[in-house]
Coordinates of C-alpha atoms in Angstrom, one line a residue:
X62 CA 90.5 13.8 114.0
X63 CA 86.6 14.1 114.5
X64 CA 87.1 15.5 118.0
X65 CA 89.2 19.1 116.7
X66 CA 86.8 19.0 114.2
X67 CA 84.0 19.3 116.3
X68 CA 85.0 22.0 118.3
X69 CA 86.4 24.1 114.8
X70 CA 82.6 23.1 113.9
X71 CA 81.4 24.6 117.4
X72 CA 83.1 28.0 116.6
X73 CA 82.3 28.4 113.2
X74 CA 78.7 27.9 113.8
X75 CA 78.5 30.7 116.4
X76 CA 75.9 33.8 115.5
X77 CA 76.7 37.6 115.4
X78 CA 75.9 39.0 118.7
X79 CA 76.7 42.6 119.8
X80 CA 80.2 43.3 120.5
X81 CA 79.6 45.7 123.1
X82 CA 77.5 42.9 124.9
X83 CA 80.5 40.0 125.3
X84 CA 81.3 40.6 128.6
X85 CA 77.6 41.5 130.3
X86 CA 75.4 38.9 131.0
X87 CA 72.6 38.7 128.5
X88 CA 68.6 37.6 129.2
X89 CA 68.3 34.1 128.4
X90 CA 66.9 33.2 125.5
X91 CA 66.7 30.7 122.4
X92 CA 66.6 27.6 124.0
X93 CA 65.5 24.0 122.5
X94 CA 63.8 22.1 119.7
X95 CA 63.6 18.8 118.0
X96 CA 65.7 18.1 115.1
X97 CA 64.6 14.3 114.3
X98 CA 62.3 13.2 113.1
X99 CA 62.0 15.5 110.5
X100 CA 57.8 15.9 111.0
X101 CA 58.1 18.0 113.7
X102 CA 55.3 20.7 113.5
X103 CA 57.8 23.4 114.9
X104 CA 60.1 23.8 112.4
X105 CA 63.7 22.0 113.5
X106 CA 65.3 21.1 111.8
X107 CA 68.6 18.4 111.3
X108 CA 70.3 20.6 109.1
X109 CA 70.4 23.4 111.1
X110 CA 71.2 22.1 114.8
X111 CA 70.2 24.6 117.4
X112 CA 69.6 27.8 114.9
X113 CA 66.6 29.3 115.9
X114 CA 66.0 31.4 113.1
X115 CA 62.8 30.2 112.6
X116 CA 61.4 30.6 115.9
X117 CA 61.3 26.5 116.4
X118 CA 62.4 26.9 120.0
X119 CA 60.3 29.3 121.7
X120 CA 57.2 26.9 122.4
X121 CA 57.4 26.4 125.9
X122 CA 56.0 26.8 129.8
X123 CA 57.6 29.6 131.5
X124 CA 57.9 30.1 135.6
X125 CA 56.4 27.2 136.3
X126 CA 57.9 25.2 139.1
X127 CA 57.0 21.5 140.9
X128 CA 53.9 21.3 143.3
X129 CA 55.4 18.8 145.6
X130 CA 58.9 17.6 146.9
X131 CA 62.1 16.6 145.0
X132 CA 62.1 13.2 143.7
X133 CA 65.4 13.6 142.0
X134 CA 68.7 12.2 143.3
X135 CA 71.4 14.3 144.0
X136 CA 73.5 12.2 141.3
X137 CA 71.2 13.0 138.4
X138 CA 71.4 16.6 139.5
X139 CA 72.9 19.2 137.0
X140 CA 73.2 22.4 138.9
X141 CA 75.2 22.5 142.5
X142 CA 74.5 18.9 143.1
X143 CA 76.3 19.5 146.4
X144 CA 74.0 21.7 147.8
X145 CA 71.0 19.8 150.4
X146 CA 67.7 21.9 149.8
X147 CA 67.1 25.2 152.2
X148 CA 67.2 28.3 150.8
X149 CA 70.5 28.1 149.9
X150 CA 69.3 25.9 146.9
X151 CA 68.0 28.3 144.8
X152 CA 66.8 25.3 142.3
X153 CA 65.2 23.3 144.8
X154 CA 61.2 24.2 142.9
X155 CA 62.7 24.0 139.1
X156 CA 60.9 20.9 137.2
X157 CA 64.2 18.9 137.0
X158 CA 64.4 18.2 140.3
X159 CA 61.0 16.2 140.2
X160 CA 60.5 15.2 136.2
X161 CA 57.6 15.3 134.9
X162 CA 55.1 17.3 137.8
X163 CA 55.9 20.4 136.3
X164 CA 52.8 22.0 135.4
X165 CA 52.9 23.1 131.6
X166 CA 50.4 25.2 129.8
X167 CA 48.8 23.9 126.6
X168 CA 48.5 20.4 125.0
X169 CA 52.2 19.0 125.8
X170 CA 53.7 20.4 122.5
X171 CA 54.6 24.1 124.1
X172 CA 52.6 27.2 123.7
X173 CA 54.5 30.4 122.0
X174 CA 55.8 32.3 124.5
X175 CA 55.9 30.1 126.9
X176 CA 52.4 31.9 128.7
X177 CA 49.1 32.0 127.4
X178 CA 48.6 36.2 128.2
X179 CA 52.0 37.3 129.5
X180 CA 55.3 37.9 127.8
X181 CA 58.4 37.9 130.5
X182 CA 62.0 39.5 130.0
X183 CA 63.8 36.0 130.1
X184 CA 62.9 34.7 127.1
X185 CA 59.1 34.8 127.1
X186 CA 58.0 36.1 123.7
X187 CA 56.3 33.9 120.9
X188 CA 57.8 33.6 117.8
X189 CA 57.4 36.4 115.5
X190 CA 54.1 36.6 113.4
X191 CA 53.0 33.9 116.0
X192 CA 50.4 34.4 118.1
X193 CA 51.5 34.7 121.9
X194 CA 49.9 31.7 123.7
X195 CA 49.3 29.6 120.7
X196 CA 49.0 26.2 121.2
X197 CA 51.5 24.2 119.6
X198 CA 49.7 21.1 119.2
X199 CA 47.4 23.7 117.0
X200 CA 50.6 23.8 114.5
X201 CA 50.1 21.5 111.1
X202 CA 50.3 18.3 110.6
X203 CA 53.8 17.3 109.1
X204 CA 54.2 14.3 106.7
X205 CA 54.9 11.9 109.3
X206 CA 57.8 9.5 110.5
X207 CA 56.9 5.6 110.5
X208 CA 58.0 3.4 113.0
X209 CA 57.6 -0.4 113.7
X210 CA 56.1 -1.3 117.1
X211 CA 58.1 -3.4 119.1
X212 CA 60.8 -2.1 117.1
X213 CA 63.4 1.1 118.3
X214 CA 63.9 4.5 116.6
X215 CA 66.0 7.5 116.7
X216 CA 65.0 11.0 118.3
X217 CA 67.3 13.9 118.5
X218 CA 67.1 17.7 119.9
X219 CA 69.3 20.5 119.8
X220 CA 69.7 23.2 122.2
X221 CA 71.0 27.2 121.8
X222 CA 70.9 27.8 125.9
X223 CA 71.6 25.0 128.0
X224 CA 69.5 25.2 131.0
X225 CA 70.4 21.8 132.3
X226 CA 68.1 19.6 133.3
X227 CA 67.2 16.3 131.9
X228 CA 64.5 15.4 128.5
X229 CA 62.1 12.3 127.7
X230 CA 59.9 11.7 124.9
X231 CA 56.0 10.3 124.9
X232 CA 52.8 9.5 122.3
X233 CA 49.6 10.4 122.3
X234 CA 47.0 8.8 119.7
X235 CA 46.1 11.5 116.8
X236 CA 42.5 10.4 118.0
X237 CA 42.7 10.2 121.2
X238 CA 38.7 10.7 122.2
X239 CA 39.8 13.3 125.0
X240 CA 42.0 14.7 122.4
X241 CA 46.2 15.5 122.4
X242 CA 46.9 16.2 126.1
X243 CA 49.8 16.5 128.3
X244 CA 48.1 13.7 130.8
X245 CA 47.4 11.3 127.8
X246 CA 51.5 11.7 126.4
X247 CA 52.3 11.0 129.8
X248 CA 50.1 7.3 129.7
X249 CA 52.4 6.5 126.9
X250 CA 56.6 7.9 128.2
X251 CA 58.8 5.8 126.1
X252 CA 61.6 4.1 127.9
X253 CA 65.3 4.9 126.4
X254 CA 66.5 1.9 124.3
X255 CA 70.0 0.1 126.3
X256 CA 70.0 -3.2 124.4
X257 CA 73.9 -2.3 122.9
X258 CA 76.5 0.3 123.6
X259 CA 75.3 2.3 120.7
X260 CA 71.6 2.2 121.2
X261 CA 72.7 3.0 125.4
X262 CA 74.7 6.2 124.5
X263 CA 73.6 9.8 123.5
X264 CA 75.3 10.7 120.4
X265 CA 76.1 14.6 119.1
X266 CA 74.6 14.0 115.8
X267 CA 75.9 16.3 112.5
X268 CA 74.0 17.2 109.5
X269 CA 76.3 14.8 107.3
X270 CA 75.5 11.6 109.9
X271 CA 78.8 11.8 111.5
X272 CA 78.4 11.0 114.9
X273 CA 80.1 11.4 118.1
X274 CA 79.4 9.2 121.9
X275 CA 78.3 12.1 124.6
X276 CA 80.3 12.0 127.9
X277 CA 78.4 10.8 130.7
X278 CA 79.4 9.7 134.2
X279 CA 79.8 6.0 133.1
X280 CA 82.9 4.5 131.4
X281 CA 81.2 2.7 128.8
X282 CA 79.2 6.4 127.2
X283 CA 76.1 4.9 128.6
X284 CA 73.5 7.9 129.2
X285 CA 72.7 9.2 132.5
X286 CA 69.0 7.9 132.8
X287 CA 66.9 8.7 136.1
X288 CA 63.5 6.2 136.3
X289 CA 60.9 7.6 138.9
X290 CA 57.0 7.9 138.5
X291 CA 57.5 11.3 137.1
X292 CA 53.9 11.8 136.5
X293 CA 51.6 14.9 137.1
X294 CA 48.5 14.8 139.5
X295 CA 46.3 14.7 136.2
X296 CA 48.0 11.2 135.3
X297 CA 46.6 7.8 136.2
X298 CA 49.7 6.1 135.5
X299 CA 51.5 7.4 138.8
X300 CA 53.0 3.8 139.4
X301 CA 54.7 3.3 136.0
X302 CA 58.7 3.5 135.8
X303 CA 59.3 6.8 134.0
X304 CA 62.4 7.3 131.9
X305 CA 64.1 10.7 131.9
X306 CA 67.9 11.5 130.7
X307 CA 70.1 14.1 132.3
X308 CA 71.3 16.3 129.6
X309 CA 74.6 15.1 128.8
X310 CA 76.2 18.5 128.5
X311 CA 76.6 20.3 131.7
X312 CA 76.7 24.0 132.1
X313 CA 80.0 25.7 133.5
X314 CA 80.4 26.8 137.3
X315 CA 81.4 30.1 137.5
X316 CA 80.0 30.6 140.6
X317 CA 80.9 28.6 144.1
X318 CA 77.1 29.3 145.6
X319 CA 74.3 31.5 143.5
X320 CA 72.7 31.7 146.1
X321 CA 75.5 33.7 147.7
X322 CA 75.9 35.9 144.4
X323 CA 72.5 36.4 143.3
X324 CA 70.3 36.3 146.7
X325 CA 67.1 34.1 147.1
X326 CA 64.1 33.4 143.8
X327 CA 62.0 36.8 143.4
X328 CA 58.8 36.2 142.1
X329 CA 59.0 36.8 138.1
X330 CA 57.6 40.2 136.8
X331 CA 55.7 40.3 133.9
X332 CA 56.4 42.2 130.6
X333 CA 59.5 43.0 128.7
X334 CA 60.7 45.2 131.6
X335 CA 64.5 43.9 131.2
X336 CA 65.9 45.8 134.0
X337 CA 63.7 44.9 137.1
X338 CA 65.0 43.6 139.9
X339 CA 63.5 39.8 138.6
X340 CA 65.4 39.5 135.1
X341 CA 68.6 41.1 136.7
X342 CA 68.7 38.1 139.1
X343 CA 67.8 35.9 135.8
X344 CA 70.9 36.8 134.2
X345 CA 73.0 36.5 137.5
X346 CA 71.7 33.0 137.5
X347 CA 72.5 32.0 133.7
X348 CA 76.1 33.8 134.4
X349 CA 76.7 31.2 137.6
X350 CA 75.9 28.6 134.4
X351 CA 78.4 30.0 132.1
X352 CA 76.0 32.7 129.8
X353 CA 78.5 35.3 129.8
X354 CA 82.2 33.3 130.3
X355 CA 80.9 30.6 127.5
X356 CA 79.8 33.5 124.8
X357 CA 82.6 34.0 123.1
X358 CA 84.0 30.3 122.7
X359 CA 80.9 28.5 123.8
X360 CA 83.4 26.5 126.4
X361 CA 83.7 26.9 129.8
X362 CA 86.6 28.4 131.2
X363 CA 87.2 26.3 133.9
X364 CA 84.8 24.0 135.9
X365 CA 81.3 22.3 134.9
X366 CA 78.7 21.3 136.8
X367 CA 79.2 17.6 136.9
X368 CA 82.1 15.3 135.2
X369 CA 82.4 15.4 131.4
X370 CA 85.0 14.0 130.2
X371 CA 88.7 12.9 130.9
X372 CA 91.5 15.3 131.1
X373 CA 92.7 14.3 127.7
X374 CA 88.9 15.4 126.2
X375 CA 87.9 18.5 128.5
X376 CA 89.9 20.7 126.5
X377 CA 87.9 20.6 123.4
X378 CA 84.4 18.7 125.1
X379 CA 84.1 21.4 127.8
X380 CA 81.5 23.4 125.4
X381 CA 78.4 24.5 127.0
X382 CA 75.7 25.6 124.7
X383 CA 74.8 28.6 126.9
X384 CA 76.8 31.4 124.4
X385 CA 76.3 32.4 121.3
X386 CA 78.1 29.8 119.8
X387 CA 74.9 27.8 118.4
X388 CA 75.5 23.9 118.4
X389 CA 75.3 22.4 114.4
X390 CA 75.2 19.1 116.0
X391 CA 72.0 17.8 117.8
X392 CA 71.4 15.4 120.7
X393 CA 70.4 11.9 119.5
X394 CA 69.3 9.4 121.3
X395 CA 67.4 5.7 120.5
X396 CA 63.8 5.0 122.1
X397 CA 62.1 1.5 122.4
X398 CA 58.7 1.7 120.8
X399 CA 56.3 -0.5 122.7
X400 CA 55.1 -3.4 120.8
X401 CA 51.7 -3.1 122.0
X402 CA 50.8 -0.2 120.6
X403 CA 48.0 0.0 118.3
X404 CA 48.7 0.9 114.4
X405 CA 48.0 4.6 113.4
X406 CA 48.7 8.1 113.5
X407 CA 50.5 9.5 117.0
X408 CA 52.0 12.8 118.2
X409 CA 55.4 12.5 119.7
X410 CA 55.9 14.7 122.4
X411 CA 59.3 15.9 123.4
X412 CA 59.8 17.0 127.1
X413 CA 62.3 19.2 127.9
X414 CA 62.8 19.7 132.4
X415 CA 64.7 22.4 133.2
X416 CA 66.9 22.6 136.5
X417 CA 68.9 26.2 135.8
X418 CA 65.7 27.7 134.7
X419 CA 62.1 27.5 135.5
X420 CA 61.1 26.3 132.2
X421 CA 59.6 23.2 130.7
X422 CA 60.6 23.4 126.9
X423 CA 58.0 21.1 124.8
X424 CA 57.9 20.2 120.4
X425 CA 55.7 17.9 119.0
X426 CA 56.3 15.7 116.1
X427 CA 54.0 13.2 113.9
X428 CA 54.7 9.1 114.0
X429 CA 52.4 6.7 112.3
X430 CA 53.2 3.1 114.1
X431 CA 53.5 0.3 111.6
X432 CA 54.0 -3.4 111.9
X433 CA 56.6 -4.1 109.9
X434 CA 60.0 -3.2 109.2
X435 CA 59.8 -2.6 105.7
X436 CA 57.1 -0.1 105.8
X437 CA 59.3 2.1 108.2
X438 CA 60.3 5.7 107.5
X439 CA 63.2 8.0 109.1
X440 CA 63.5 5.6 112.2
X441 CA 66.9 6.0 111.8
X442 CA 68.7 9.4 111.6
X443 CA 71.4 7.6 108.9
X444 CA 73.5 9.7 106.7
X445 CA 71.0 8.7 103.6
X446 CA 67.7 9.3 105.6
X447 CA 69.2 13.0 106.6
X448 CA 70.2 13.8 103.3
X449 CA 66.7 12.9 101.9
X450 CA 65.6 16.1 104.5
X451 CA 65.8 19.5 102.8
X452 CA 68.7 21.9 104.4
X453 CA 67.6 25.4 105.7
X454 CA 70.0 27.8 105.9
X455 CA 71.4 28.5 109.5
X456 CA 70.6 31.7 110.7
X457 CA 68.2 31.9 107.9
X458 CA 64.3 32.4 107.6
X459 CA 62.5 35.3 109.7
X460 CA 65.3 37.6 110.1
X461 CA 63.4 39.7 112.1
X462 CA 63.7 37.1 114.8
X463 CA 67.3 38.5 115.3
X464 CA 66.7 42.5 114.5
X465 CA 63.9 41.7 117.4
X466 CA 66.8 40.0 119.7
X467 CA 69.5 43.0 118.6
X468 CA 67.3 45.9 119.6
X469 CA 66.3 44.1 123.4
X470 CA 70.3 43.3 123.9
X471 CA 70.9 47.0 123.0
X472 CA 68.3 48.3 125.3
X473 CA 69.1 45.9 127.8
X474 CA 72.9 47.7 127.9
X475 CA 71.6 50.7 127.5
X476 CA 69.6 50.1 130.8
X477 CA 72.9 49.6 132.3
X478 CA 75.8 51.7 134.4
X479 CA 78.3 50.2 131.8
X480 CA 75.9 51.5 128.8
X481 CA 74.7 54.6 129.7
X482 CA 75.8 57.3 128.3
X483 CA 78.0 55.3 125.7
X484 CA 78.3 55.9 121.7
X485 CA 76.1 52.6 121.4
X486 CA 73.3 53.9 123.3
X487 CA 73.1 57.1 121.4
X488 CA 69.7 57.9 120.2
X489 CA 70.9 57.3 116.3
X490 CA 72.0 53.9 117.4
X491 CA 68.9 52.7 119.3
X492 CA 66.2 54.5 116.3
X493 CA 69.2 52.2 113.8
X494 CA 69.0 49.3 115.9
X495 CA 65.4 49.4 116.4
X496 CA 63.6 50.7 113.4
X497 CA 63.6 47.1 111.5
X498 CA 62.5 45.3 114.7
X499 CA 59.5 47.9 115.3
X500 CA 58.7 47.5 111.1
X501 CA 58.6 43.9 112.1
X502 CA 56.2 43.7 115.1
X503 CA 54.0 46.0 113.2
X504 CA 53.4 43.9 109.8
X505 CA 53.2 40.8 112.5
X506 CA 50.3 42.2 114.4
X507 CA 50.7 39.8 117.3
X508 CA 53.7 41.8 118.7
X509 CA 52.2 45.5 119.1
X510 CA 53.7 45.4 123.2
X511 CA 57.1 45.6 121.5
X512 CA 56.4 48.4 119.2
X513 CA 55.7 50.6 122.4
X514 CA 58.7 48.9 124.3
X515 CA 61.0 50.5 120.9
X516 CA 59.3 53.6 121.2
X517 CA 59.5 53.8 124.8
X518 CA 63.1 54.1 124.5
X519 CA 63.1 57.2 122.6
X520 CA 62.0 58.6 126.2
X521 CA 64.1 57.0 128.8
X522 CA 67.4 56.9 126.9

């Protein structure tokens, strides 16, 4: 049935990783992008899922955290919902648990690298060739999507770690006289449509159109959606109802407390240094959410965060997105777009609140709004309107992207009690593993810190 065949697709999409690295946690990295509408100026793609071979889904705001108190409910939360603030809630500042006051750096479309000058050991390096910082509302313009006002449409994402949290989607006017902005997308947060059972569910979405209904919390598949002001201290609209949806896949709970295994938030410590004190406690964290028991299958071994699921399902539903088993499928979802918006070109802004990490993961996309149904284009992510999309090839594109990712994984072990010393950490290995990624950084010109970080190696190791 579709269900075994979604998990055999889970497994058969997963990407080489190290062998030697299975059972260590790993730094957290590859993380989220749009995948429909197809004008997104990033690079996702529906074909391709959650592959980040591209670089789509490192356009983000790293180490940021909430300026005020939670607003969240302790039944929308995705990581230790039981816990009740203190210190012992390690998440307590992460942007999830107040959506949408999270301060993000650039326009509301991501910058690369998540930081405008610094690049950080969990994740926090542009894509390659990109410059570190770069505004993504500064990517081109992509032929856009058209969509009737008043009407609904179809969004989707795709993730390759899950960090939990919860997502939303916004528009700004193209010509907005203060320009695209993160305050003006917030004046315009589109409320999730809930009109039918199959415009009210989340739906994991497959390159051929197949579709599949998302477990929530409700009987009926209906999405987990929280409504709260959600807006920023730049936003005038503080009073409007705010839609946000708890990301329907939870991450695994391998750990009763992190607090209790991984100790209080260190402040974060800039550079690729992968073995300060900082990222260690970064990985311990992504472990408590399944990095290291999901990496292998992409399941969780044993519990989630929150329910997923009957007891007939959680045997192949229980997959977590936070291994190296990169989704094919996409999260889709249907928006209401509001029928007094003016006619013309928009930027669709797709928000991405992080509870498990510190992270605010943001693509843009370009909407024209029309007025009538029969001037609409890829509204709908149908089986016909996918195939008209061309396919890129998973785990295609920049392939330095990965020789990059290879040679920080194999100096990450070496770093290690469990690497030192080893065959793999040999200094044939690491010049092997590392030439190609140091060639690559070099022709890129925007990556020279990780040209010293590969020869650095050739010293400590």
């Amino acid at each position: 049935g579709a269900l075994p065949a979604m998990r055999g697709a889970l497994r058969a999409a997963a990407l080489p990783a190290l062998l030697l690295l299975l059972a260590l946690p790993t730094p957290s990295r590859g993380h989220g992008q749009i995948t429909w509408p197809p004008s997104t100026r990033h690079g996702g793609n529906i074909h391709a899922g959650a592959d980040c071979a591209r670089g789509e889904c490192f356009w983000f705001s790293n180490n940021v955290e909430i300026p005020g108190p939670t607003t969240l409910p302790a039944s929308m939360r995705s990581m230790e919902p039981e816990v009740e603030g203190g210190k012992r809630d390690v998440w307590r500042t992460h942007p999830w648990r107040a959506p949408g006051t999270a301060p993000v750096y650039g326009s509301g479309c991501g910058v690369a690298g998540g930081h405008p000058t610094h690049e950080y050991a969990n994740g926090g390096v542009p894509p390659v060739g990109v410059r570190l910082g770069l505004d993504g509302a500064a990517l081109a313009k992509s032929a856009p999507a058209r969509w009737r006002r008043g009407g609904v449409a179809e969004v989707a994402w795709a993730m390759s770690a899950n960090h939990a949290g919860g997502y939303a989607y916004r528009l700004c006017k193209a010509d907005n006289p203060g320009g695209v902005t993160e305050s003006c997308f917030q004046k315009t947060h589109l409320k999730f449509a809930k009109a039918s059972p199959a415009s009210a569910a989340s739906f994991a979405t497959f390159p051929d159109g197949e579709r599949i209904p998302m477990q929530t919390s409700s009987p009926e598949f209906r999405r987990d959606v929280f409504v709260g002001s959600g807006a920023s201290a730049e936003n005038e609209n503080e009073n409007d109802d705010f839609e946000w949806v708890r990301v329907p896949v939870p991450t695994c709970r391998e750990c009763a407390s992190a607090y209790d295994r991984c100790g209080s938030p260190l402040l974060p410590t800039p550079g690729l240094d992968y073995g300060s004190q900082w990222n260690v406690q970064v990985n311990c964290y992504a472990a408590c959410a399944g990095s290291a028991s999901s990496r292998e299958t992409g399941s969780c071994p044993d519990e989630t965060q929150f329910f997923f699921g009957n007891e007939t399902e959680t045997e192949t539903l229980r997959y977590s997105g936070y291994g190296k088993n990169i989704w094919e499928w996409s999260i889709l979802d249907t928006v209401e777009v509001p029928v007094d918006l003016e006619p013309g070109e928009y930027v669709l802004s797709w928000r991405w609140d992080c509870e498990q990490s510190a992270q605010v993961w943001q693509n843009c996309a370009d909407v024209e709004i029309v007025a009538f149904a029969n001037q609409t284009r890829w509204d709908v992510a149908s089986a016909a309107a996918i195939a008209e999309v061309p396919a890129v090839a998973r785990g295609g594109g920049d392939s330095s992207l990965f020789a990059n990712e290879r040679c920080m994984d194999l100096l990450a072990l070496c770093r290690t009690e469990q690497g030192r010393g080893t065959e793999a950490c040999g200094q044939d290995r690491i010049d092997a593993t590392c030439a190609v990624a140091s060639a690559a950084a070099a022709n890129a010109r925007t990556r020279r810190g990780f040209v010293l970080l590969a020869c650095f190696a050739r010293f400590v190791f």
